[in-house]
Amino acid sequence: MMTVIDAFVAKVIELGDYTEQDALYLFNRILALVGEVSGNPDSQSKPLIDLKEDLLDLAVANGKVGALLEERDSLGAELMNFITPIPSKVNENFWETYEQSPEKAIADFYALSQRNDYIKLVAISKNIAFKTPSKYGDLEITINLSKPEKDPKAIAAAKLMKSSSYPKCQLCMENEGYQGRLDHPARANHRIIRLPLGDEEWGFQYSPYAYFNEHSIVLNTQHVPMVISQKTFEQLLDIVDLLPGYFVGSNADLPIVGGSILIHNHYQAGRHVFPMEVAETVKSFTFKGFERIEAGIVNWPMSVLRLTADSKADLVALAEQIRLAWRDYSDSKAEIIAYTGDTPHHTITPIARRKNGRFQLDLVLRDNHTSPEHPDGIYHPHADVQHIKKENIGLIEVMGLAILPPRLKDELLEVEKYLLNQYNEIADYHKNWADQLKDEHPEVSPENVQEIVYQAVGHTFARVLEDAGVYKNQADFMRFVESIGIVEV
């Protein structure tokens, strides 16, 4: 009778580079990892990833691996490594295909990253996602349930481990093939495409817990900190040439307004049209010396300058001029402060794309200074909306896709019960908001309560973005634009 190992081996031969001659070898290597197994008539029809989970259950039962999620993931990645070509082969396949069709090379690498369970499709499917209409267009909301929360046992065990600085962070090249440990994710099935950017070598990989279609990361092969500079604009525009159909953007490089990993320079890319991309320009102008570039302010809650041109070099030059101007720009009327002593407060979140054959850069102005009234940041979600979102507003959210914490899944159910006057355990920090919803929606019923709460969450996210927007009106924004120099109409 076929065992789960036999079924897994058959799938590995079907999907990977092994042949039937390798069947016994594969069986024995997997047997060594998971332990003895009996026949299972249901195994033959199962998908590869389901078979992998069965093997993990077997390994736990046989004492070959611990039951903690991190321990299972480490063995799971090792099992999926059997269908994953070695890095040199993955790169060779990518670039050979790229010469004929860049689109197919990208599609093949994406398919591999899903097939070998590096992209956690099962986990991602647990996310709650919906859209909310706003005056800026439809905003996208995701309650992130894909990343499992740490088991207290794993946290305690990790504290007892000898500390390690290898790899230095989760974006380092050294993650490729890394076995993983309780405090660092397993990466045995991880592969990175080497990507030339100017005179530097970068890496191109997919995100294990994707927030949008083909969510990928382009990372510096050296462990160097995030920085926004002229080279950033050059590299972003080169990437949209190298990866057709993809947008690419960078988190800002300062605390509060920056991303979660400021210690390793990287960009995020993918094949997704974000709400900000379809937002229209509400005020157009031309910068002096850059008459071939279309420029304007975008109808968006954050402060966005959009530049569109045929020439990458022109865009880079103007973007750098704007970055340098914003770095040192202060305006007391608009509560804009460039420095506190020698501490800088201004930077940019840049996003690049191809649009109708032309190059386009969106430059989002960021300011991270604080005040006694707003100790978390004047341009950070204010206290009255932090019951929904208190984390930094990074690149993805800047573009109109909210990544909300998993706590909201259960908390919003309690809000729904509160609105329906049912017994509930609503969190105190949601109560004022819930009372307001009660007043606004006397028509609430069991049939519509979830939609009412979800749309209210979306409206709160619009407020979050407004809080993060540096300019609250066009007149103040135009003072900065005019300081750079525009052609008078």
Short mmCIF file of C-alpha atoms in Angstrom, two decimals:
data_model
loop_
_atom_site.label_atom_id
_atom_site.label_comp_id
_atom_site.label_asym_id
_atom_site.label_seq_id
_atom_site.Cartn_x
_atom_site.Cartn_y
_atom_site.Cartn_z
CA MET A 1 0.00 0.00 0.00
CA MET A 2 1.26 3.51 -0.86
CA THR A 3 2.56 5.52 2.07
CA VAL A 4 2.48 9.29 2.45
CA ILE A 5 6.22 9.27 1.71
CA ASP A 6 5.60 7.38 -1.56
CA ALA A 7 2.95 9.92 -2.54
CA PHE A 8 5.25 12.83 -1.66
CA VAL A 9 8.12 11.28 -3.65
CA ALA A 10 5.85 10.86 -6.67
CA LYS A 11 4.91 14.56 -6.51
CA VAL A 12 8.56 15.60 -6.09
CA ILE A 13 9.48 13.65 -9.24
CA GLU A 14 6.50 15.13 -11.10
CA LEU A 15 7.19 18.75 -10.11
CA GLY A 16 10.96 18.87 -9.58
CA ASP A 17 14.19 17.88 -11.32
CA TYR A 18 14.35 14.29 -10.01
CA THR A 19 13.48 11.19 -12.10
CA GLU A 20 12.06 7.74 -11.34
CA GLN A 21 15.61 6.49 -10.83
CA ASP A 22 15.78 8.77 -7.80
CA ALA A 23 12.65 7.37 -6.13
CA LEU A 24 14.37 5.09 -3.62
CA TYR A 25 16.94 7.75 -2.76
CA LEU A 26 14.17 10.29 -2.13
CA PHE A 27 12.15 7.83 -0.07
CA ASN A 28 15.10 7.10 2.19
CA ARG A 29 16.10 10.74 2.63
CA ILE A 30 12.54 11.68 3.59
CA LEU A 31 12.24 8.61 5.81
CA ALA A 32 15.29 9.82 7.72
CA LEU A 33 13.60 13.19 8.28
CA VAL A 34 10.11 12.03 9.34
CA GLY A 35 10.49 8.47 10.65
CA GLU A 36 8.60 5.23 10.05
CA VAL A 37 5.27 5.31 8.26
CA SER A 38 2.42 2.91 7.44
CA GLY A 39 0.26 2.78 4.34
CA ASN A 40 -2.38 5.42 3.65
CA PRO A 41 -4.75 4.92 0.71
CA ASP A 42 -5.83 8.59 0.76
CA SER A 43 -2.35 9.97 0.12
CA GLN A 44 -2.17 9.44 -3.63
CA SER A 45 -4.74 12.10 -4.51
CA LYS A 46 -3.51 14.85 -2.20
CA PRO A 47 -1.70 18.02 -3.34
CA LEU A 48 1.99 18.33 -2.50
CA ILE A 49 1.55 20.90 0.27
CA ASP A 50 -1.11 18.76 1.99
CA LEU A 51 1.25 15.79 1.81
CA LYS A 52 3.95 17.94 3.38
CA GLU A 53 1.64 18.70 6.30
CA ASP A 54 0.92 14.97 6.71
CA LEU A 55 4.66 14.31 6.81
CA LEU A 56 5.07 16.97 9.48
CA ASP A 57 2.34 15.35 11.59
CA LEU A 58 4.17 12.05 11.17
CA ALA A 59 7.52 13.60 12.16
CA VAL A 60 5.98 15.09 15.32
CA ALA A 61 4.39 11.74 16.21
CA ASN A 62 7.71 9.96 15.64
CA GLY A 63 9.63 12.47 17.73
CA LYS A 64 11.68 13.65 14.74
CA VAL A 65 10.65 17.28 15.23
CA GLY A 66 9.00 19.36 17.96
CA ALA A 67 5.37 20.40 17.78
CA LEU A 68 6.04 24.16 17.82
CA LEU A 69 5.11 25.95 14.60
CA GLU A 70 8.68 27.18 14.14
CA GLU A 71 10.02 23.63 14.43
CA ARG A 72 7.45 22.30 11.95
CA ASP A 73 8.22 25.15 9.55
CA SER A 74 11.92 24.31 9.61
CA LEU A 75 11.30 20.71 8.57
CA GLY A 76 8.54 21.77 6.17
CA ALA A 77 10.89 24.09 4.29
CA GLU A 78 13.48 21.31 4.15
CA LEU A 79 10.89 18.94 2.64
CA MET A 80 9.81 21.52 0.04
CA ASN A 81 13.47 22.07 -0.82
CA PHE A 82 13.29 18.71 -2.61
CA ILE A 83 11.26 20.31 -5.43
CA THR A 84 13.28 23.55 -5.44
CA PRO A 85 16.29 23.76 -7.80
CA ILE A 86 19.55 25.01 -6.31
CA PRO A 87 20.07 28.81 -6.48
CA SER A 88 22.44 28.74 -9.48
CA LYS A 89 19.93 26.68 -11.47
CA VAL A 90 17.03 28.94 -10.54
CA ASN A 91 19.04 31.95 -11.69
CA GLU A 92 20.20 30.21 -14.87
CA ASN A 93 16.61 29.25 -15.74
CA PHE A 94 15.36 32.77 -14.99
CA TRP A 95 17.87 34.61 -17.16
CA GLU A 96 17.74 32.10 -20.03
CA THR A 97 13.97 32.51 -20.15
CA TYR A 98 14.27 36.28 -19.64
CA GLU A 99 16.19 36.63 -22.92
CA GLN A 100 13.15 35.29 -24.75
CA SER A 101 10.39 36.66 -22.53
CA PRO A 102 10.85 38.71 -19.33
CA GLU A 103 7.18 38.15 -18.51
CA LYS A 104 7.55 34.36 -18.66
CA ALA A 105 10.73 34.42 -16.57
CA ILE A 106 8.92 36.37 -13.86
CA ALA A 107 5.82 34.13 -14.10
CA ASP A 108 7.93 30.97 -13.81
CA PHE A 109 9.78 32.24 -10.74
CA TYR A 110 6.49 33.30 -9.15
CA ALA A 111 4.99 29.86 -9.88
CA LEU A 112 8.00 28.13 -8.30
CA SER A 113 7.74 30.31 -5.20
CA GLN A 114 4.11 29.24 -4.79
CA ARG A 115 4.62 25.59 -5.73
CA ASN A 116 7.37 25.07 -3.15
CA ASP A 117 5.32 26.74 -0.39
CA TYR A 118 7.73 29.64 0.03
CA ILE A 119 4.74 31.91 -0.61
CA LYS A 120 2.33 30.81 2.12
CA LEU A 121 -0.87 30.61 0.07
CA VAL A 122 -2.83 28.71 2.73
CA ALA A 123 -1.93 31.27 5.40
CA ILE A 124 -2.59 34.25 3.10
CA SER A 125 -6.08 32.93 2.32
CA LYS A 126 -7.01 33.51 5.99
CA ASN A 127 -6.71 37.30 5.64
CA ILE A 128 -9.89 39.36 5.77
CA ALA A 129 -10.05 41.79 2.83
CA PHE A 130 -12.62 44.34 1.64
CA LYS A 131 -12.88 47.74 -0.06
CA THR A 132 -14.29 51.01 1.21
CA PRO A 133 -15.43 53.94 -0.98
CA SER A 134 -13.94 57.29 -0.02
CA LYS A 135 -13.54 60.75 -1.53
CA TYR A 136 -10.11 59.57 -2.69
CA GLY A 137 -11.44 56.45 -4.43
CA ASP A 138 -11.89 52.90 -3.16
CA LEU A 139 -9.48 52.09 -0.33
CA GLU A 140 -8.35 48.49 0.25
CA ILE A 141 -8.50 47.02 3.75
CA THR A 142 -6.76 43.85 4.96
CA ILE A 143 -6.87 42.40 8.46
CA ASN A 144 -3.62 40.48 8.46
CA LEU A 145 -4.17 36.94 9.74
CA SER A 146 -1.52 35.21 7.63
CA LYS A 147 1.49 35.68 9.89
CA PRO A 148 0.98 33.34 12.87
CA GLU A 149 1.41 34.92 16.28
CA LYS A 150 4.31 33.65 18.34
CA ASP A 151 3.55 30.76 20.69
CA PRO A 152 4.59 31.75 24.25
CA LYS A 153 6.45 28.42 24.46
CA ALA A 154 8.47 29.37 21.36
CA ILE A 155 9.24 32.80 22.82
CA ALA A 156 10.41 31.23 26.07
CA ALA A 157 12.51 28.61 24.25
CA ALA A 158 14.09 31.24 22.01
CA LYS A 159 15.22 33.22 25.06
CA LEU A 160 17.14 30.18 26.27
CA MET A 161 18.96 29.77 22.96
CA LYS A 162 22.43 31.12 22.35
CA SER A 163 22.01 34.43 20.55
CA SER A 164 23.04 34.56 16.91
CA SER A 165 23.64 37.41 14.48
CA TYR A 166 23.51 35.14 11.44
CA PRO A 167 21.78 36.08 9.23
CA LYS A 168 21.96 39.72 10.30
CA CYS A 169 18.30 40.27 9.35
CA GLN A 170 15.46 38.60 7.46
CA LEU A 171 16.38 40.41 4.22
CA CYS A 172 20.02 39.33 4.03
CA MET A 173 21.20 37.10 1.19
CA GLU A 174 22.37 34.61 3.80
CA ASN A 175 18.73 33.62 4.32
CA GLU A 176 18.82 31.65 1.05
CA GLY A 177 18.78 27.99 2.18
CA TYR A 178 19.00 28.84 5.91
CA GLN A 179 17.55 26.10 8.11
CA GLY A 180 15.84 28.49 10.51
CA ARG A 181 15.57 28.49 14.29
CA LEU A 182 12.98 29.44 16.90
CA ASP A 183 13.73 33.16 16.53
CA HIS A 184 14.44 33.22 12.78
CA PRO A 185 12.25 31.84 9.96
CA ALA A 186 13.12 28.71 7.99
CA ARG A 187 14.38 29.44 4.49
CA ALA A 188 15.62 26.08 3.08
CA ASN A 189 13.25 26.50 0.10
CA HIS A 190 14.04 30.20 -0.40
CA ARG A 191 15.55 31.40 -3.68
CA ILE A 192 16.73 34.84 -4.79
CA ILE A 193 17.27 36.05 -8.37
CA ARG A 194 20.45 38.11 -8.72
CA LEU A 195 19.42 41.42 -10.27
CA PRO A 196 21.90 43.98 -11.67
CA LEU A 197 21.08 47.59 -10.77
CA GLY A 198 23.65 50.00 -12.17
CA ASP A 199 27.00 49.10 -10.63
CA GLU A 200 25.40 47.11 -7.77
CA GLU A 201 24.04 43.57 -7.49
CA TRP A 202 20.65 43.28 -5.86
CA GLY A 203 18.32 40.37 -5.23
CA PHE A 204 14.73 39.75 -6.36
CA GLN A 205 12.48 37.48 -4.29
CA TYR A 206 8.83 37.07 -3.37
CA SER A 207 7.33 37.86 0.00
CA PRO A 208 6.27 34.75 1.96
CA TYR A 209 3.21 36.54 3.38
CA ALA A 210 2.10 38.54 0.37
CA TYR A 211 -0.13 41.57 0.94
CA PHE A 212 -0.97 42.01 -2.75
CA ASN A 213 -0.60 40.30 -6.13
CA GLU A 214 2.96 39.10 -6.82
CA HIS A 215 4.24 40.95 -3.74
CA SER A 216 8.00 40.88 -4.14
CA ILE A 217 11.09 42.38 -2.56
CA VAL A 218 14.15 43.79 -4.30
CA LEU A 219 16.99 43.86 -1.79
CA ASN A 220 20.55 45.05 -1.66
CA THR A 221 22.89 42.06 -1.51
CA GLN A 222 24.88 44.00 1.11
CA HIS A 223 23.50 44.57 4.62
CA VAL A 224 23.34 48.37 4.43
CA PRO A 225 20.66 50.63 5.96
CA MET A 226 17.69 52.15 4.15
CA VAL A 227 18.48 55.41 2.39
CA ILE A 228 16.58 57.63 -0.03
CA SER A 229 18.94 59.32 -2.49
CA GLN A 230 19.35 60.05 -6.18
CA LYS A 231 20.44 56.43 -6.62
CA THR A 232 17.06 55.35 -5.20
CA PHE A 233 15.21 57.05 -8.05
CA GLU A 234 17.62 55.61 -10.62
CA GLN A 235 17.17 52.10 -9.27
CA LEU A 236 13.39 52.29 -8.99
CA LEU A 237 13.07 53.38 -12.62
CA ASP A 238 15.53 50.68 -13.72
CA ILE A 239 13.46 48.05 -11.88
CA VAL A 240 10.23 48.94 -13.67
CA ASP A 241 12.18 48.42 -16.90
CA LEU A 242 13.61 45.09 -15.70
CA LEU A 243 10.30 43.77 -14.31
CA PRO A 244 7.63 44.69 -16.87
CA GLY A 245 4.17 45.19 -15.44
CA TYR A 246 5.46 45.72 -11.90
CA PHE A 247 5.34 48.87 -9.79
CA VAL A 248 8.17 49.35 -7.29
CA GLY A 249 8.48 51.61 -4.29
CA SER A 250 10.59 52.29 -1.24
CA ASN A 251 9.69 52.87 2.36
CA ALA A 252 10.96 56.12 3.80
CA ASP A 253 14.31 56.05 5.58
CA LEU A 254 13.42 57.75 8.88
CA PRO A 255 11.82 56.37 12.07
CA ILE A 256 8.03 56.79 12.51
CA VAL A 257 7.43 57.36 8.78
CA GLY A 258 9.70 54.51 7.65
CA GLY A 259 9.06 50.80 7.23
CA SER A 260 9.58 47.99 9.71
CA ILE A 261 13.09 47.07 8.50
CA LEU A 262 15.26 50.20 8.27
CA ILE A 263 18.51 48.30 8.75
CA HIS A 264 18.57 46.73 5.25
CA ASN A 265 18.04 48.71 2.07
CA HIS A 266 15.22 47.21 0.00
CA TYR A 267 12.25 47.98 -2.21
CA GLN A 268 8.82 46.38 -2.58
CA ALA A 269 7.33 45.56 -5.96
CA GLY A 270 4.49 43.64 -7.55
CA ARG A 271 1.73 43.44 -10.11
CA HIS A 272 -1.02 45.38 -8.38
CA VAL A 273 -2.91 48.59 -9.09
CA PHE A 274 -3.18 50.44 -5.81
CA PRO A 275 -5.86 53.07 -5.09
CA MET A 276 -3.25 55.86 -5.19
CA GLU A 277 -2.23 54.93 -8.73
CA VAL A 278 -5.74 55.57 -10.11
CA ALA A 279 -6.21 58.78 -8.09
CA GLU A 280 -6.29 61.81 -10.40
CA THR A 281 -4.06 64.86 -10.47
CA VAL A 282 -5.96 67.86 -9.10
CA LYS A 283 -3.39 70.60 -9.71
CA SER A 284 -0.94 70.59 -12.63
CA PHE A 285 2.20 72.66 -13.17
CA THR A 286 5.62 72.55 -14.78
CA PHE A 287 8.91 72.85 -12.92
CA LYS A 288 11.48 75.27 -14.33
CA GLY A 289 14.15 73.47 -16.32
CA PHE A 290 11.98 70.35 -16.59
CA GLU A 291 9.43 71.42 -19.16
CA ARG A 292 9.22 67.91 -20.62
CA ILE A 293 7.92 66.49 -17.33
CA GLU A 294 4.22 66.53 -16.48
CA ALA A 295 3.86 67.37 -12.78
CA GLY A 296 1.00 67.75 -10.38
CA ILE A 297 -0.56 67.22 -6.96
CA VAL A 298 -2.55 64.00 -6.57
CA ASN A 299 -6.03 63.85 -5.03
CA TRP A 300 -4.88 61.79 -2.10
CA PRO A 301 -5.00 62.12 1.71
CA MET A 302 -1.21 62.13 1.85
CA SER A 303 0.92 64.76 0.12
CA VAL A 304 1.87 63.35 -3.28
CA LEU A 305 3.68 64.93 -6.22
CA ARG A 306 3.28 62.94 -9.46
CA LEU A 307 5.92 63.23 -12.20
CA THR A 308 5.46 61.63 -15.64
CA ALA A 309 7.97 61.70 -18.50
CA ASP A 310 9.57 59.75 -21.33
CA SER A 311 13.07 60.26 -19.95
CA LYS A 312 14.31 58.41 -16.86
CA ALA A 313 17.24 60.82 -16.56
CA ASP A 314 14.93 63.86 -16.45
CA LEU A 315 12.75 62.23 -13.79
CA VAL A 316 15.73 61.31 -11.64
CA ALA A 317 17.14 64.84 -11.82
CA LEU A 318 13.84 66.49 -10.86
CA ALA A 319 13.04 63.93 -8.14
CA GLU A 320 16.42 64.56 -6.55
CA GLN A 321 15.90 68.32 -6.72
CA ILE A 322 12.54 67.90 -4.97
CA ARG A 323 14.03 65.57 -2.34
CA LEU A 324 16.80 68.02 -1.49
CA ALA A 325 14.36 70.93 -1.37
CA TRP A 326 11.98 69.04 0.92
CA ARG A 327 14.83 67.88 3.19
CA ASP A 328 15.58 71.49 4.20
CA TYR A 329 12.11 73.05 3.84
CA SER A 330 10.31 74.56 6.82
CA ASP A 331 7.00 76.44 6.91
CA SER A 332 5.79 77.56 10.33
CA LYS A 333 2.33 78.43 8.93
CA ALA A 334 1.81 74.76 7.99
CA GLU A 335 3.64 73.27 11.01
CA ILE A 336 6.42 72.00 8.76
CA ILE A 337 9.78 71.65 10.54
CA ALA A 338 12.80 70.30 8.66
CA TYR A 339 15.15 69.87 11.63
CA THR A 340 15.24 69.80 15.39
CA GLY A 341 18.84 70.74 16.05
CA ASP A 342 20.79 68.40 13.78
CA THR A 343 18.00 65.79 13.64
CA PRO A 344 16.32 65.68 10.19
CA HIS A 345 12.55 65.23 9.93
CA HIS A 346 11.94 65.20 6.18
CA THR A 347 12.19 62.41 3.64
CA ILE A 348 10.22 60.91 0.76
CA THR A 349 8.35 57.67 0.06
CA PRO A 350 8.88 57.16 -3.71
CA ILE A 351 6.91 54.86 -6.03
CA ALA A 352 7.77 54.13 -9.69
CA ARG A 353 5.73 52.57 -12.49
CA ARG A 354 5.32 52.52 -16.25
CA LYS A 355 2.14 54.23 -17.38
CA ASN A 356 1.06 54.08 -21.03
CA GLY A 357 4.66 53.51 -22.05
CA ARG A 358 5.98 56.45 -20.02
CA PHE A 359 7.83 56.53 -16.69
CA GLN A 360 6.01 57.80 -13.62
CA LEU A 361 7.22 58.68 -10.13
CA ASP A 362 4.98 59.45 -7.18
CA LEU A 363 6.86 61.29 -4.45
CA VAL A 364 5.09 61.24 -1.08
CA LEU A 365 6.37 63.90 1.31
CA ARG A 366 7.00 62.60 4.84
CA ASP A 367 7.68 64.41 8.14
CA ASN A 368 8.44 62.58 11.39
CA HIS A 369 8.62 65.34 13.97
CA THR A 370 6.65 65.04 17.20
CA SER A 371 4.94 67.37 19.66
CA PRO A 372 3.58 67.16 23.21
CA GLU A 373 0.08 66.81 21.74
CA HIS A 374 1.21 64.08 19.30
CA PRO A 375 4.15 62.26 20.89
CA ASP A 376 3.89 59.40 18.37
CA GLY A 377 4.30 61.84 15.49
CA ILE A 378 2.38 64.86 14.23
CA TYR A 379 2.00 63.06 10.87
CA HIS A 380 1.30 59.64 12.38
CA PRO A 381 -2.16 58.16 13.16
CA HIS A 382 -3.53 60.36 15.94
CA ALA A 383 -4.67 58.94 19.26
CA ASP A 384 -8.38 58.84 18.36
CA VAL A 385 -7.81 56.41 15.46
CA GLN A 386 -5.16 54.23 17.06
CA HIS A 387 -7.82 51.78 18.23
CA ILE A 388 -7.82 50.69 14.56
CA LYS A 389 -4.26 51.50 13.45
CA LYS A 390 -1.39 52.72 15.60
CA GLU A 391 1.55 51.24 13.66
CA ASN A 392 3.74 53.20 11.23
CA ILE A 393 2.26 54.08 7.85
CA GLY A 394 4.63 52.41 5.42
CA LEU A 395 4.82 52.14 1.65
CA ILE A 396 1.88 49.76 1.17
CA GLU A 397 -0.50 51.83 3.29
CA VAL A 398 0.69 55.07 1.71
CA MET A 399 -0.66 53.66 -1.58
CA GLY A 400 -4.09 52.92 -0.07
CA LEU A 401 -3.90 49.32 1.17
CA ALA A 402 -4.39 49.05 4.94
CA ILE A 403 -2.53 46.27 6.75
CA LEU A 404 -4.45 46.08 10.01
CA PRO A 405 -3.44 44.01 13.06
CA PRO A 406 -4.93 40.53 13.64
CA ARG A 407 -6.43 41.62 16.99
CA LEU A 408 -9.21 43.34 15.00
CA LYS A 409 -10.72 40.06 13.80
CA ASP A 410 -12.09 39.26 17.26
CA GLU A 411 -12.39 42.84 18.46
CA LEU A 412 -14.67 43.85 15.58
CA LEU A 413 -16.97 40.90 16.32
CA GLU A 414 -17.40 42.33 19.82
CA VAL A 415 -18.16 45.75 18.30
CA GLU A 416 -20.85 44.11 16.15
CA LYS A 417 -22.43 42.52 19.25
CA TYR A 418 -22.31 45.90 21.00
CA LEU A 419 -24.14 47.56 18.11
CA LEU A 420 -26.80 44.83 18.26
CA ASN A 421 -27.18 45.26 22.05
CA GLN A 422 -26.01 41.68 22.60
CA TYR A 423 -23.74 40.52 25.39
CA ASN A 424 -20.22 41.54 24.40
CA GLU A 425 -16.68 42.07 25.62
CA ILE A 426 -15.92 45.20 23.61
CA ALA A 427 -12.50 46.71 24.21
CA ASP A 428 -12.68 50.03 26.04
CA TYR A 429 -10.71 51.78 23.30
CA HIS A 430 -13.42 50.93 20.73
CA LYS A 431 -16.36 52.15 22.80
CA ASN A 432 -16.49 55.84 21.75
CA TRP A 433 -16.23 54.79 18.12
CA ALA A 434 -18.94 52.15 18.58
CA ASP A 435 -21.26 54.67 20.28
CA GLN A 436 -20.81 56.98 17.32
CA LEU A 437 -21.69 54.12 14.95
CA LYS A 438 -24.83 53.42 16.98
CA ASP A 439 -25.94 57.03 16.57
CA GLU A 440 -25.16 57.05 12.84
CA HIS A 441 -26.81 53.71 12.07
CA PRO A 442 -30.18 53.26 13.77
CA GLU A 443 -30.95 50.78 10.97
CA VAL A 444 -28.31 48.31 12.22
CA SER A 445 -29.41 44.67 12.08
CA PRO A 446 -27.81 41.20 12.18
CA GLU A 447 -27.87 41.24 8.37
CA ASN A 448 -25.98 44.53 7.87
CA VAL A 449 -23.91 44.95 11.03
CA GLN A 450 -20.69 43.47 9.60
CA GLU A 451 -20.84 45.71 6.53
CA ILE A 452 -21.47 48.79 8.72
CA VAL A 453 -18.45 47.97 10.91
CA TYR A 454 -16.19 47.12 7.97
CA GLN A 455 -17.04 50.33 6.13
CA ALA A 456 -16.44 52.31 9.32
CA VAL A 457 -13.02 50.68 9.58
CA GLY A 458 -12.30 51.80 6.01
CA HIS A 459 -13.38 55.36 6.77
CA THR A 460 -11.11 55.34 9.82
CA PHE A 461 -8.23 54.24 7.60
CA ALA A 462 -8.92 57.26 5.35
CA ARG A 463 -8.54 59.41 8.48
CA VAL A 464 -5.31 57.58 9.34
CA LEU A 465 -3.91 58.56 5.94
CA GLU A 466 -5.11 62.14 6.37
CA ASP A 467 -3.26 62.28 9.69
CA ALA A 468 -0.12 61.05 7.90
CA GLY A 469 -0.51 63.67 5.18
CA VAL A 470 1.88 66.59 5.66
CA TYR A 471 -0.29 69.15 3.88
CA LYS A 472 -3.94 69.62 4.80
CA ASN A 473 -4.69 72.09 2.01
CA GLN A 474 -3.48 72.86 -1.50
CA ALA A 475 -2.40 76.44 -0.75
CA ASP A 476 0.20 75.30 1.78
CA PHE A 477 1.36 72.53 -0.56
CA MET A 478 1.78 74.98 -3.43
CA ARG A 479 4.07 77.20 -1.34
CA PHE A 480 6.52 74.30 -1.24
CA VAL A 481 6.08 73.60 -4.98
CA GLU A 482 6.68 77.27 -5.82
CA SER A 483 9.80 77.33 -3.64
CA ILE A 484 11.35 74.83 -6.06
CA GLY A 485 10.44 76.95 -9.05
CA ILE A 486 7.58 76.49 -11.51
CA VAL A 487 6.84 77.95 -14.93
CA GLU A 488 4.19 80.65 -14.66
CA VAL A 489 1.18 80.01 -16.88
#
